Amino acid sequence: MLHVAEAARVSVATVSAYINGTTTVSQELSGRIEQAIREIGYKRNAIARSLKLGTTRTIGLTVPHITNPFFTDVVSVIQQAFDRAGYAVMLCCTDEDLNNQDEQIRLLLDRMVDGLIIARVGDGAYLKETVERANVPVVLVDREVDGVDSDRVVLDNHQAVFEAITYLLELGHRRIGYITGAFNITPMRDRMTGYHEALLNAGVAFDQSLVRSGDLHEADGYTAAMQLLSLHDRPTAIFSANNPMVVGAMKAIRDLGLSCPEDVSVICFDDFPWADVFNPQLTTIAQPVQAIGEQTASLLLDRLNGNREAPSRRLVLKGRLMVRNSCRPVQALTSVPTVVAASST
Amino acid sequence: MLHVAEAARVSVATVSAYINGTTTVSQELSGRIEQAIREIGYKRNAIARSLKLGTTRTIGLTVPHITNPFFTDVVSVIQQAFDRAGYAVMLCCTDEDLNNQDEQIRLLLDRMVDGLIIARVGDGAYLKETVERANVPVVLVDREVDGVDSDRVVLDNHQAVFEAITYLLELGHRRIGYITGAFNITPMRDRMTGYHEALLNAGVAFDQSLVRSGDLHEADGYTAAMQLLSLHDRPTAIFSANNPMVVGAMKAIRDLGLSCPEDVSVICFDDFPWADVFNPQLTTIAQPVQAIGEQTASLLLDRLNGNREAPSRRLVLKGRLMVRNSCRPVQALTSVPTVVAASST
DNA sequence: TGACTAGTTCGAAACGTTTAGATTAGCTTT
DNA sequence: AAAGCTAATCTAAACGTTTCGAACTAGTCA
């Protein structure tokens, strides 16, 4: 900017005024400045600007996995929304590691992000303190955290799972395997209560041996399903609390020479784009990813636009059961587990 | 930092020296500074630091779509690599829009990113000029661009498609539908030459009517497949040049009451994690996403670590044909297109 | 004619760091 | 005791902006 000022024979203050349109600059000087800018190929240094202005027009976004299609979709929507609003997005993936995420949040705050969107991977001792200290608005998405009272948008996990399990019960299933993640994040807790209540509601006893917990990855789903399907009285249906784990579960079914839905019905949390073109077409609980992303972005943008003092807002969206063909009525089960032509290769 | 200095009764220079370990600071002052930092909850302002140092420890990453599993995987790997190296990643998605991407690159450069990773969505007039002006290292990934001679990592697209098409030809297919994206990006051009050469090699005439071009989205694949399968002499196999389009193609097959592989064999570019658990298990060309991400990151990190003058490097990786069960020998085709029990719902 | 106003332009401080070079204090050395 | 080191600390400039308030120039009004 100094160079531009010199070339145009004006002061830097005038160049700044011209660029930002803060004061009227005469025709003559405008011309000279414009030309100098072009000749020099000047670009305003956003870092210096940020330092002075105290705002970076950048937000931080931290999610557990970007390869999980749910988060992919949400991140994509959020990214677009902030793009439109003229903000850049710094993306961090934490691989479900709490220390990792704390570290990343620290990094983002050091970089003076204007706001933070967090899908929290664990509990919130550090988060709580940080959020209070750093004076930036935070929006939690997908996962709430005890004691942190920021804006948040979550799903009605309880209700969604209640419906899914009820659907299985109505099909006649009584032994429903349940594959979950650890209970240190709210969705897993809430989904579990949905399972409980659906059973209770139908008068079916809860059986702890039908519940397997993993770390949300595909491999965990595989292990869990292997165990469940090896029980002497194996479940007729399996529910997986997220998408990567259901892939593992399907592999377990395949490797055991079973097939879905003939031998075991399957439902999973989170939909994916090609669920209805391959077989079995998985019955899933679809989260309204578009809405989740948009609401999350708009909550944060609202704060960034100055609405700092409003009480914290909690948005709860509804999931939707997408019934396809991965679940069968239980009486139609093949009684003898035949090795069906499951796959070659 | 000023506050810390005052509280510890030292100068800011000393605080800086202590924090960065640039000079030895006496036991006594260290203690006072440490305490002051804790009491105040001081965090170093990375923006001010960047301004002074001229480096932001941030890189920019711009890709067409993050929902395409190929890019998801690559982004994920790159993100992890830079995370480990202590860099933040600014992510932009361009939705295949050239102006959009130019604008985003401008934004990233304004923010003084230390480096840029670009999966280019079109040609490179603007890119070329920008890259030369802005003095930051650039690595191109997946797509090369004419006239831009930066480091890049790409796939041997020609060879990969040659193999895939040859595989179909060996199965007896002669009419192979080809769904591509526009030819303004190198992978689409190179994949097409692979198709050409495979046909040539097998002595099969090239038929322009079997080639349909779209904009890489699912909807384009749907339209293209619809057209191909409505030809009076419809193809016995379809190749899709990317993943989203094959989903559309599969939907078209389903909607026409056809089935894969019985009525039409299908191969697509880009693998996805659950390709082998659902049916048909798609035969795909798997890109080594892990390697692509790692190589891309390491090329850029190498430049960032000071190796600025080395001649530009071009890494070419090999794809791998993942044969599953979405392709059948052509003589086994059902001669009369029966409406197979494709799906309910 | 002198004071006031409106419209432009500019000088300089400030944002929060880093760092070169100056200063100081405490030891050695001769 | 003076000179020379070394180690620790500080002063002040710099990074590239924005912005407050001052200054200048015309034009307007009493």
mmCIF file of C-alpha atoms in Angstrom, chain A residues 75-76 79-80 83, chain B residues 61-67 91-96 100 104:
data_model
loop_
_atom_site.group_PDB
_atom_site.id
_atom_site.type_symbol
_atom_site.label_atom_id
_atom_site.label_comp_id
_atom_site.label_asym_id
_atom_site.label_seq_id
_atom_site.Cartn_x
_atom_site.Cartn_y
_atom_site.Cartn_z
ATOM 1 C CA VAL A 75 -19.162 -29.516 6.460
ATOM 2 C CA SER A 76 -19.993 -28.975 2.828
ATOM 3 C CA GLN A 79 -18.524 -24.219 4.014
ATOM 4 C CA GLN A 80 -20.821 -22.946 1.302
ATOM 5 C CA ASP A 83 -18.249 -18.758 1.552
ATOM 6 C CA LEU B 61 -6.876 -26.098 -0.148
ATOM 7 C CA THR B 62 -9.432 -25.795 -2.883
ATOM 8 C CA VAL B 63 -11.315 -28.722 -4.357
ATOM 9 C CA PRO B 64 -14.394 -29.042 -6.568
ATOM 10 C CA HIS B 65 -16.599 -31.043 -4.206
ATOM 11 C CA ILE B 66 -16.032 -32.349 -0.808
ATOM 12 C CA THR B 67 -18.961 -34.736 -1.094
ATOM 13 C CA LEU B 91 -10.739 -25.387 2.900
ATOM 14 C CA CYS B 92 -12.687 -24.099 -0.078
ATOM 15 C CA CYS B 93 -15.110 -25.979 -2.292
ATOM 16 C CA THR B 94 -15.756 -24.575 -5.706
ATOM 17 C CA ASP B 95 -18.571 -26.720 -7.023
ATOM 18 C CA GLU B 96 -16.737 -26.932 -10.350
ATOM 19 C CA ASN B 100 -15.728 -19.191 -7.819
ATOM 20 C CA GLN B 104 -11.361 -18.205 -3.496
#
